[in-house]
Coordinates of C-alpha atoms and ligand atoms in Angstrom, one line a residue:
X2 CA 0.0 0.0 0.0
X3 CA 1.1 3.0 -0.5
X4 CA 1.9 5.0 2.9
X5 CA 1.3 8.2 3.9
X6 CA 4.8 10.1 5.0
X7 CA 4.5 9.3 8.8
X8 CA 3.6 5.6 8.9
X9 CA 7.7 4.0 8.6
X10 CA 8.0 0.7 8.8
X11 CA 11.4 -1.1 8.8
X12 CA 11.5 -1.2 5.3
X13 CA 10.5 2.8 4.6
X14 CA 13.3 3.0 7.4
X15 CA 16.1 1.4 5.3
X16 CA 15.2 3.2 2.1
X17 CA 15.1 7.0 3.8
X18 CA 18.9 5.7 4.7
X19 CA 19.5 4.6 1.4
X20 CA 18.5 7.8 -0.1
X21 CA 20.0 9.7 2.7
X22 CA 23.4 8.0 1.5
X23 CA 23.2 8.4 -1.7
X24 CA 22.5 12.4 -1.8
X25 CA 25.4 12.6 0.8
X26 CA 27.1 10.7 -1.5
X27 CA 26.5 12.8 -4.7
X28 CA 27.1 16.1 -2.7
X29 CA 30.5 15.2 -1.1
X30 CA 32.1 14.2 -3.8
X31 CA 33.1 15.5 -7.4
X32 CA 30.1 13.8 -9.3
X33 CA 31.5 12.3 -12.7
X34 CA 30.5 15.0 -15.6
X35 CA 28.3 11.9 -17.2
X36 CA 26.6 12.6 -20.7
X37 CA 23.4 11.5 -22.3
X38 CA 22.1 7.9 -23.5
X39 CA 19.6 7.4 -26.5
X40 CA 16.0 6.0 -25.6
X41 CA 16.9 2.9 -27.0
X42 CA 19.7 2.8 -24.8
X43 CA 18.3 3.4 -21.6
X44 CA 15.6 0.7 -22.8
X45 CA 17.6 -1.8 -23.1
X46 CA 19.3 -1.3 -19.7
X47 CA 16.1 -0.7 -17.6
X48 CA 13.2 -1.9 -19.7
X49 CA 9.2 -1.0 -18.6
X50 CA 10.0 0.9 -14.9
X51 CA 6.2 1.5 -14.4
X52 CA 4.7 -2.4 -14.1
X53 CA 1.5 -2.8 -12.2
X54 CA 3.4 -4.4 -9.2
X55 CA 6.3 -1.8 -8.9
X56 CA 9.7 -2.9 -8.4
X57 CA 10.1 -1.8 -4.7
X58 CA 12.1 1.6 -3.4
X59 CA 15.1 -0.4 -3.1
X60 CA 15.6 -2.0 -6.6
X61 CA 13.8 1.6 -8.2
X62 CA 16.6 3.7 -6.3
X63 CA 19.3 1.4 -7.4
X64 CA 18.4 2.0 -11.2
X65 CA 18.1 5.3 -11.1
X66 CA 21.7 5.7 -9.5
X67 CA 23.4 3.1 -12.3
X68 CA 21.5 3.8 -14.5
X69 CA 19.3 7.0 -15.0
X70 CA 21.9 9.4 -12.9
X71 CA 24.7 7.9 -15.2
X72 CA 22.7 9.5 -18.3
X73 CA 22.1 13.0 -16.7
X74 CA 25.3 15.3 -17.0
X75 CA 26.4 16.9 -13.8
X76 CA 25.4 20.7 -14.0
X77 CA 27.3 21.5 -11.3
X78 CA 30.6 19.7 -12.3
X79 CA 33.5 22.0 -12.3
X80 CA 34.4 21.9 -15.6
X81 CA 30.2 22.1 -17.2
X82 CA 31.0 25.3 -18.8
X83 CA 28.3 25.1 -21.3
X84 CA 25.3 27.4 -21.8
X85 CA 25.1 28.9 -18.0
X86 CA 25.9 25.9 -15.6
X87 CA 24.8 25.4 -11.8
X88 CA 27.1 25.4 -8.8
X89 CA 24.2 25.4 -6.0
X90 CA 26.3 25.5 -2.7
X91 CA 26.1 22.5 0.1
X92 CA 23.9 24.6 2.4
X93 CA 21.3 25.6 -0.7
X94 CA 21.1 21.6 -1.9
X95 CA 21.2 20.3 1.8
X96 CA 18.0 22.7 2.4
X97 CA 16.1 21.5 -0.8
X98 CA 15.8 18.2 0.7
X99 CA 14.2 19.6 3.8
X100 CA 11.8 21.3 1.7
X101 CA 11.0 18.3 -0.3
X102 CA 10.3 16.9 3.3
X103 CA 7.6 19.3 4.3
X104 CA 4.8 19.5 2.3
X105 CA 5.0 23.4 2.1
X106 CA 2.6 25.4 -0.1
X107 CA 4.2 28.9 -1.4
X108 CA 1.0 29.8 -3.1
X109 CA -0.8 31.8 -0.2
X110 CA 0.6 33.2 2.9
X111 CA -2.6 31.8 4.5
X112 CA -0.8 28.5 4.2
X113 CA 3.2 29.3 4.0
X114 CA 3.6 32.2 5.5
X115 CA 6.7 31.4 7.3
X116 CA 7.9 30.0 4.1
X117 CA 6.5 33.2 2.1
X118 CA 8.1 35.4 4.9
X119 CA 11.8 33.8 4.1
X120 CA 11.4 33.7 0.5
X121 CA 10.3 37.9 0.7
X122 CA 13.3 38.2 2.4
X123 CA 15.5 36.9 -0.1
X124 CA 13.7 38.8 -2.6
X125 CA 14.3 42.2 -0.6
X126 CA 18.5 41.4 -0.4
X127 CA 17.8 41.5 -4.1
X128 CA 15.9 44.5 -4.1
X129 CA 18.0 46.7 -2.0
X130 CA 21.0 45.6 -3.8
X131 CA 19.2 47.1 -7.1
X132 CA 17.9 50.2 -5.6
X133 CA 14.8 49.8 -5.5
X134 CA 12.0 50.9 -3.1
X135 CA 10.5 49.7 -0.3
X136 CA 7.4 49.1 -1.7
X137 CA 9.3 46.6 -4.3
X138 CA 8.2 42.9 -4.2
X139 CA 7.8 39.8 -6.3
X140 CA 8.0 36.3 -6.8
X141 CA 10.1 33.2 -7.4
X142 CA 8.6 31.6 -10.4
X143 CA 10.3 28.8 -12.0
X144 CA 12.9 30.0 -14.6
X145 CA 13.8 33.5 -16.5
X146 CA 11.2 32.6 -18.8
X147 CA 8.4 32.7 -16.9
X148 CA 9.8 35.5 -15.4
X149 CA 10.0 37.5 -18.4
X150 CA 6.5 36.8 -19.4
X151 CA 5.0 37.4 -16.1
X152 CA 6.5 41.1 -15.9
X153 CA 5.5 41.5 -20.2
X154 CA 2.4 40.4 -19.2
X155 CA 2.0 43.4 -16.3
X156 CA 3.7 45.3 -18.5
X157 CA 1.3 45.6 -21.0
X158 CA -1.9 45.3 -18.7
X159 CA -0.5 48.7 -17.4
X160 CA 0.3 50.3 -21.0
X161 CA -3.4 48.5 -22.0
X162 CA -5.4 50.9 -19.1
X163 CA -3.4 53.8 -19.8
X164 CA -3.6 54.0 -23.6
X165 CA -6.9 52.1 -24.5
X166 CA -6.6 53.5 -27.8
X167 CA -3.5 51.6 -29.0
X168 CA -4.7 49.4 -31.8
X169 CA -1.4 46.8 -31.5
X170 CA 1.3 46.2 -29.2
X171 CA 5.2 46.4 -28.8
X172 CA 8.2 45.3 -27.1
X173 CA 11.7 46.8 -28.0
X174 CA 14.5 44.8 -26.7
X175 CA 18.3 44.2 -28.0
X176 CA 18.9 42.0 -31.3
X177 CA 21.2 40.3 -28.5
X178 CA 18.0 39.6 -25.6
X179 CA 17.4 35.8 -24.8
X180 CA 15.0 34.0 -26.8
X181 CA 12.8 33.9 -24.1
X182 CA 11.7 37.6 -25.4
X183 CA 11.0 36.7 -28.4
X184 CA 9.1 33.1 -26.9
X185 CA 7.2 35.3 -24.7
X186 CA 6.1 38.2 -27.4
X187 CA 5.0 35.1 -29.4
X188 CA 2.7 33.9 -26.7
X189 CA 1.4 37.3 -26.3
X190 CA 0.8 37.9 -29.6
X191 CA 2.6 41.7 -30.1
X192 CA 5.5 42.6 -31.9
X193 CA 8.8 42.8 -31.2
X194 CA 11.3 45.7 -32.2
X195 CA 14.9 44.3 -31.9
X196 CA 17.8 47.2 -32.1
X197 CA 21.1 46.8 -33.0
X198 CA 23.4 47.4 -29.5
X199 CA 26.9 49.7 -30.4
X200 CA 30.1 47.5 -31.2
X201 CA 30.8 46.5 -28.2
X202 CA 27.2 44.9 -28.2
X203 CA 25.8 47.1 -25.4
X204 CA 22.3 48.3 -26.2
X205 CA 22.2 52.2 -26.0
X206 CA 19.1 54.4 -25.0
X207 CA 19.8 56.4 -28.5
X208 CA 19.3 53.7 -30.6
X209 CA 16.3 52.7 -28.6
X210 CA 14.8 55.9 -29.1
X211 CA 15.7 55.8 -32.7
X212 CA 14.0 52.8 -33.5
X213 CA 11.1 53.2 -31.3
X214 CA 10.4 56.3 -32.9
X215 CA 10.8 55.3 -36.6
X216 CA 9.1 52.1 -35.2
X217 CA 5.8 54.5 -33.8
X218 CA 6.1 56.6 -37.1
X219 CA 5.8 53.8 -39.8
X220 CA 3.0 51.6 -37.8
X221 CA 0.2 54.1 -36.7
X222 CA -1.7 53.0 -34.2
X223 CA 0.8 50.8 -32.4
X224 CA 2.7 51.4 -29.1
X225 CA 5.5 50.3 -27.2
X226 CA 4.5 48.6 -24.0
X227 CA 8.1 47.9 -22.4
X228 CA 11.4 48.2 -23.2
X229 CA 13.8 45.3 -22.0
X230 CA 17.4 45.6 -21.6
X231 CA 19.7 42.7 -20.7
X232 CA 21.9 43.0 -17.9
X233 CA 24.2 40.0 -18.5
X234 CA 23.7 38.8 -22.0
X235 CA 23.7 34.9 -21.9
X236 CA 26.0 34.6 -24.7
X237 CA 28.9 37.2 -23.6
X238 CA 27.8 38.5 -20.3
X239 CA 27.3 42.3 -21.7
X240 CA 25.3 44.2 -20.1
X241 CA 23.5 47.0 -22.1
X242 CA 23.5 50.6 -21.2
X243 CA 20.6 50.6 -18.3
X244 CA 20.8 54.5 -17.5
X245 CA 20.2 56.1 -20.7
X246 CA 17.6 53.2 -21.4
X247 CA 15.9 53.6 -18.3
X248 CA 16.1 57.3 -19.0
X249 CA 14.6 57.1 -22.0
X250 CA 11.8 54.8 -21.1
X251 CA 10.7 57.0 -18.5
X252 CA 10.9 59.8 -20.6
X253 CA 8.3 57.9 -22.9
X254 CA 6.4 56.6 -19.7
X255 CA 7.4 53.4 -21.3
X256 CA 7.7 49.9 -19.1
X257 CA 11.3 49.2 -18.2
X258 CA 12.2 45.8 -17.7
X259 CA 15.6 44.5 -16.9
X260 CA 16.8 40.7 -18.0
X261 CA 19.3 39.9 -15.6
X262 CA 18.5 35.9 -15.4
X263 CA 22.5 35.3 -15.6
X264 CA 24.3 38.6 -14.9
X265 CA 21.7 40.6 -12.1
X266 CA 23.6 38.2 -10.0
X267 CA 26.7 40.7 -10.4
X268 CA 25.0 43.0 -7.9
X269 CA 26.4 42.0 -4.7
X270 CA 29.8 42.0 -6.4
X271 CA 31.2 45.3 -5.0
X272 CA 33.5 45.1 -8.3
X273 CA 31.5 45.7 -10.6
X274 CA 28.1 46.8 -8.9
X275 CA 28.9 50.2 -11.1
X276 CA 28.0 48.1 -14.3
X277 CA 24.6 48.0 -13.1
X278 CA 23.9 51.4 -12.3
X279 CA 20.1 52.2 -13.9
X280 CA 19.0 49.1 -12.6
X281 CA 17.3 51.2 -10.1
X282 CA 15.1 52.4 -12.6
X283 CA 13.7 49.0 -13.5
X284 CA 9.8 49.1 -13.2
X285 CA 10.3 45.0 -13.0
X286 CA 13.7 42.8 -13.3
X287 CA 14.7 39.2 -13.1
X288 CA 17.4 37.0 -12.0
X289 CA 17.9 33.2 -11.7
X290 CA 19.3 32.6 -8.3
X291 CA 19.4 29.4 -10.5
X292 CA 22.2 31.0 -12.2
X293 CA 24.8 32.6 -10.6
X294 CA 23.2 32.9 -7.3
X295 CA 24.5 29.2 -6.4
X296 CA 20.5 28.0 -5.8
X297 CA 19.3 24.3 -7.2
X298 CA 16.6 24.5 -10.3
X299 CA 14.3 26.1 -10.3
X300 CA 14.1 29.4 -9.0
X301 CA 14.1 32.9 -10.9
X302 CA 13.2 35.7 -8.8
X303 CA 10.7 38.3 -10.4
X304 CA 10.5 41.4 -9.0
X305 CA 8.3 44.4 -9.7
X306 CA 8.9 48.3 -8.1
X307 CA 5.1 48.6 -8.0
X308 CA 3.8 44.7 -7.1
X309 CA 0.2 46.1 -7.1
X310 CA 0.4 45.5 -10.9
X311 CA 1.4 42.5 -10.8
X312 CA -0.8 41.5 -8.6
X313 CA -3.8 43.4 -10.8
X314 CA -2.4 41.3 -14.3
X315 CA -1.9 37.8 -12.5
X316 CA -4.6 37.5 -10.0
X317 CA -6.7 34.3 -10.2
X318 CA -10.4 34.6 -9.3
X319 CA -12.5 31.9 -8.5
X320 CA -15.2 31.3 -5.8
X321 CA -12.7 28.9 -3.6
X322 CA -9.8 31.2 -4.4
X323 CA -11.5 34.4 -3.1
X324 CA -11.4 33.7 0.2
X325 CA -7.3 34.0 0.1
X326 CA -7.9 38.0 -1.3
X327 CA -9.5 39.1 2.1
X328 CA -6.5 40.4 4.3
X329 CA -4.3 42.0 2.0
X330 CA -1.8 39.5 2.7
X331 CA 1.2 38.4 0.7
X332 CA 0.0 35.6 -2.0
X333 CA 3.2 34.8 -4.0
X334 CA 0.9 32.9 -6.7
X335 CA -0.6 36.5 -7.5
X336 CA 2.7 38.2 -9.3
X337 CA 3.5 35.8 -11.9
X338 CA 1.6 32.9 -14.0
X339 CA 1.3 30.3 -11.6
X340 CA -1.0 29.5 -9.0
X341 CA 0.5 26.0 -7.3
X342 CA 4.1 27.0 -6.6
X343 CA 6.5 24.9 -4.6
X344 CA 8.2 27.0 -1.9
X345 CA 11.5 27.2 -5.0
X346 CA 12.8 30.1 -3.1
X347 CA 14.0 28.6 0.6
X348 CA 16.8 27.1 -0.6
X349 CA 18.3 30.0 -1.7
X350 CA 16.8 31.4 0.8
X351 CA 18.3 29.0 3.8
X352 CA 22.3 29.5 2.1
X353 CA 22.0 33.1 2.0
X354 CA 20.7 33.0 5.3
X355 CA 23.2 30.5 6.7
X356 CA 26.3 32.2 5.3
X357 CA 25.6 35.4 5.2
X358 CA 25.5 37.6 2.2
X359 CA 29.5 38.7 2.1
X360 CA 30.2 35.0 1.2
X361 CA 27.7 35.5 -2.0
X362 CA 29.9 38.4 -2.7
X363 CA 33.3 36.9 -2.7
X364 CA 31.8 33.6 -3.9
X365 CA 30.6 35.9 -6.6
X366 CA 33.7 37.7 -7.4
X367 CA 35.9 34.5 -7.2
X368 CA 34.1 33.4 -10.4
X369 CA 34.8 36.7 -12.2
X370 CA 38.2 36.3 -11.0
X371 CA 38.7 32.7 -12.7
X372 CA 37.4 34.3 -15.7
X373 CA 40.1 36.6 -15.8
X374 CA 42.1 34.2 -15.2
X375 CA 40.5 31.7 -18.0
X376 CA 40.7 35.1 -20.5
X377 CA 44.4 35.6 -19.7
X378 CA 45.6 31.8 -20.2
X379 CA 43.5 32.0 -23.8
X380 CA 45.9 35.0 -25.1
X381 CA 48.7 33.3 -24.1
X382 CA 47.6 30.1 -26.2
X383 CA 49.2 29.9 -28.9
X384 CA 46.2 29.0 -31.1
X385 CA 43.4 30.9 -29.5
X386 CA 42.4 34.0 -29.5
X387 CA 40.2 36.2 -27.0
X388 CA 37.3 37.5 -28.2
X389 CA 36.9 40.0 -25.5
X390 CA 38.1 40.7 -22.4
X391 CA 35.0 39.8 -20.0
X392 CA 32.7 41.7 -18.5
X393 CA 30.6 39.3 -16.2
X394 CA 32.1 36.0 -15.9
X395 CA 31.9 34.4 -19.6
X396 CA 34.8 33.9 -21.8
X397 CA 34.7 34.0 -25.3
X398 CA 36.8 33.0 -28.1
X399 CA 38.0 31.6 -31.1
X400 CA 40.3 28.3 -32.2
X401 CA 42.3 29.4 -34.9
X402 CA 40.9 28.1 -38.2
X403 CA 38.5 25.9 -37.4
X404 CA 35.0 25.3 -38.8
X405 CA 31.9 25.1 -37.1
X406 CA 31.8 21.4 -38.1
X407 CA 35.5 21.5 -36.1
X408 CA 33.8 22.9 -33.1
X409 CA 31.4 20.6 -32.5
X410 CA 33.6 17.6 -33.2
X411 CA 35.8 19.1 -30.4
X412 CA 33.0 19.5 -28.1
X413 CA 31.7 15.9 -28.9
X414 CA 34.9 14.4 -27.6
X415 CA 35.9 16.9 -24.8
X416 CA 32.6 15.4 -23.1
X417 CA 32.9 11.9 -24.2
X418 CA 36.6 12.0 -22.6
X419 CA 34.8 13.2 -19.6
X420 CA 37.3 15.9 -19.6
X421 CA 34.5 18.8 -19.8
X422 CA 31.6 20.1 -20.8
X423 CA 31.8 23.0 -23.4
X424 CA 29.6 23.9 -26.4
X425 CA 30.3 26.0 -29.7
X426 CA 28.1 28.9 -29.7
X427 CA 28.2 32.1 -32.2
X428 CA 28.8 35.6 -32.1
X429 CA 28.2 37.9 -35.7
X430 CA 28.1 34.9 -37.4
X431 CA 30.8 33.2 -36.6
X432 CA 31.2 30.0 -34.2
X433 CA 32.8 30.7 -31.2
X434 CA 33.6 28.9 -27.7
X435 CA 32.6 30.6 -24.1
X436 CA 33.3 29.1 -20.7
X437 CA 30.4 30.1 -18.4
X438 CA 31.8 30.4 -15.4
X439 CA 29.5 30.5 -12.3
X440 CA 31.1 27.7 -10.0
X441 CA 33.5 29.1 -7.4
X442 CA 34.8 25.4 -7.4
X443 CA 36.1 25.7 -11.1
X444 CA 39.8 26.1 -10.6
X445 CA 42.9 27.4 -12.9
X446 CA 44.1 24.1 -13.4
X447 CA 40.1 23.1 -14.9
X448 CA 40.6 25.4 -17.3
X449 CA 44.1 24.3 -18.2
X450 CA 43.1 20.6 -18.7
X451 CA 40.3 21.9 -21.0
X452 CA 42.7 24.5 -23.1
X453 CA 45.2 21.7 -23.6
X454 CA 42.7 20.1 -25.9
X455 CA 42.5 23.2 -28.3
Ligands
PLP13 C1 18.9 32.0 -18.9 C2 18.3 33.3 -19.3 C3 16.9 33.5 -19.5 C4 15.9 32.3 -19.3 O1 16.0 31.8 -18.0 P1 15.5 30.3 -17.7 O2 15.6 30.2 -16.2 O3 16.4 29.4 -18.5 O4 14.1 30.2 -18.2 C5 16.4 34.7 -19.8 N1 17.2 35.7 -20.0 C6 18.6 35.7 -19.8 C7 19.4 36.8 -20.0 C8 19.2 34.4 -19.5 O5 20.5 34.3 -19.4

């Protein structure tokens, strides 16, 4: 029978060790990097898992550590560099399994407030760091992408109320935004106006005006709802120009949003905190404490400077709902798409708690470090060459004459030697390799057994 959580018998017993072990196990120590297996594969090695008689918690755990875990690549190995990897700290992944343990809603504060409490408090570290105000408040919703469509959406509720006339919608962002932009314009059905950043691929408030307004001129009828800049682009870590944007968008009494899923994180970095400066004039931002905020999946924090609009645009109404509206208390489902919402912020939450936020800040600024490091062994090899010198923490650059088609071959066989994790992106149309560096456990001599290969 199946058993509710506090009914153990012996055998219950010996699997909550068993697991026990095994996460110890799998936190302790350097995970292998791992890479994937076709269905066919993982077929033959396991065959129908779901049978009407089950196969027991023993024998099920057991496969999924020889043979499931074994096909999952370990995000947080030191030397995943791909895309933007995860390096959540002990205390963060520790804590996660104390919220899997207790049934915590983070919809309502009716039922979570404690849990709602410590998650607002994480948010407001974030807050503070970006200037905002008081007032400022928000959500952890599940990834930057939800994130970015939960503060559109708002956005354009707002620009909806105030200009009722507009026949067709906007969003400006930077040719260079994530796709999630794009993803989320699609789903909202408006337009989207991507400008060209300046050379050094930093989106200026000039060229936002410019194209805005030659935008407005040749589509009457239409507006521009929001304007998002990127703080961190995923691809090289640039962050665009967020004063005159900001400027400029309040200027127009236009929405400003800033994407900073991967780079927002640079705000408790004393270093470089300067880059950021504008921020404060975000009328909503994001970051992925996911990212760079050394947090397990999934958590994205979505923060608005006035939350009663996001709380107006996401609101869910229904009889049996209702009754959660009446004390003006903090509902975390009402700021975002969602309504069901795992507590995703405590473990964040616990770590920055636990160590306090000047570790975050050196952990932070050890990873910017290594990339300096990383960009400084690349111009020294003697067949690569630096793209640019970073900004954030990502590294980009080039292998001497090699195709695309070279790339990926290298990439192939970097991971199938287990020696590292590291795909080919592109930058102006050519392909390109980047380190992503978020994992204060990456170290010099990672980055030397990967450059050795090139
Ligand atoms: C990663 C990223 C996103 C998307 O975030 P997810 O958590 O993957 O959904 C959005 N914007 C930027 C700049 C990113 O780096």
């Amino acid at each position: 029978m199946l058993r509710p959580v506090h009914e153990f018998t012996p055998e219950v017993e010996e699997l909550a060790h068993e697991i026990l072990q095994y996460s110890l196990v799998r936190l302790r120590t350097d995970p292998p990097l791992d890479h994937p297996k076709s269905p066919e594969e993982l077929f033959a090695l396991t065959g129908n898992t779901i049978t009407p008689e089950g196969m027991g918690g023993h024998k099920t755990l057991e496969l999924f550590k020889d043979v499931l875990a074994t096909a999952c690549i370990s995000t947080d190995h030191p030397r995943y560099l791909a895309f933007i990897p995860s390096a959540p700290s002990e205390y963060a992944n520790l804590f996660d399994l104390v919220v899997g343990a207790s049934a915590l809603y983070g919809g309502s504060w009716l039922e979570g407030a404690g849990a709602v409490y410590a998650e607002n408090q994480a948010l407001r570290w974030i807050s503070d760091l970006a200037g905002l105000p008081e007032s400022a408040g928000g959500v952890f919703v599940q990834g930057g992408t939800i994130g970015n469509l939960s503060a559109l959406v708002a956005a354009r509720m707002d620009a909806r109320e105030k200009h009722p006339e507009v026949k067709r919608w906007a969003v400006a962002a930077s040719a260079e935004a994530h796709s999630s932009i794009k993803s989320a314009a699609a789903v909202m059905d408006v337009e989207v106006i991507l400008i060209e950043p300046d050379a050094s691929g930093s989106l200026q408030g000039a060229a936002c005006a410019q194209e805005i307004d030659s935008y407005l001129s040749e589509h009457p009828g239409h507006g521009v709802f929001a304007i998002v800049a990127t703080a961190g682009t995923t691809n090289l870590g640039i962050i665009d120009n967020l004063t005159s944007i900001g400027s400029f968008a309040k200027e127009r009494g236009i929405w400003f949003h800033v994407d900073g899923a991967y780079g927002l994180a640079g705000l408790c970095a004393p270093d470089v905190r300067p880059l950021f400066n504008g921020v404060e004039m975000a009328d909503s931002l994001i970051v992925d404490p996911h990212k760079w905020l050394f947090a397990p999946f999934d958590a994205c924090a979505l923060i608005y400077r006035d939350p009663s609009t996001g709380k107006k645009a996401h609101t869910q109404h229904a009889a049996y709902l209702d009754t959660l509206e009446d004390d003006g208390e903090w509902n975390p489902s009402d700021y975002a798409i969602n309504l069901t919402r795992r507590a995703r912020g405590l473990p964040f939450w616990f770590s920055l708690a636990a160590h306090g936020t000047n570790e975050y800040a050196d952990a932070v600024e050890a990873t910017m470090q290594m990339a300096r490091d990383a960009a400084e062994l690349i111009k020294q090899h003697p067949r690569l060459t630096l793209l640019m010198e970073p900004e954030l923490s990502i590294v980009a650059f080039t292998r001497d004459g090699w195709s695309a088609a070279q790339y990926q071959e290298w990439s192939d066989k970097l991971l199938a030697d287990q020696i590292g994790f590291v795909t080919p992106s592109a930058h102006k149309g050519q392909p390109i390799l980047r380190f992503a560096i978020v994992n204060p456990w990456t170290k010099v001599s990672d980055i030397e057994a990967i450059l050795a290969t090139l």
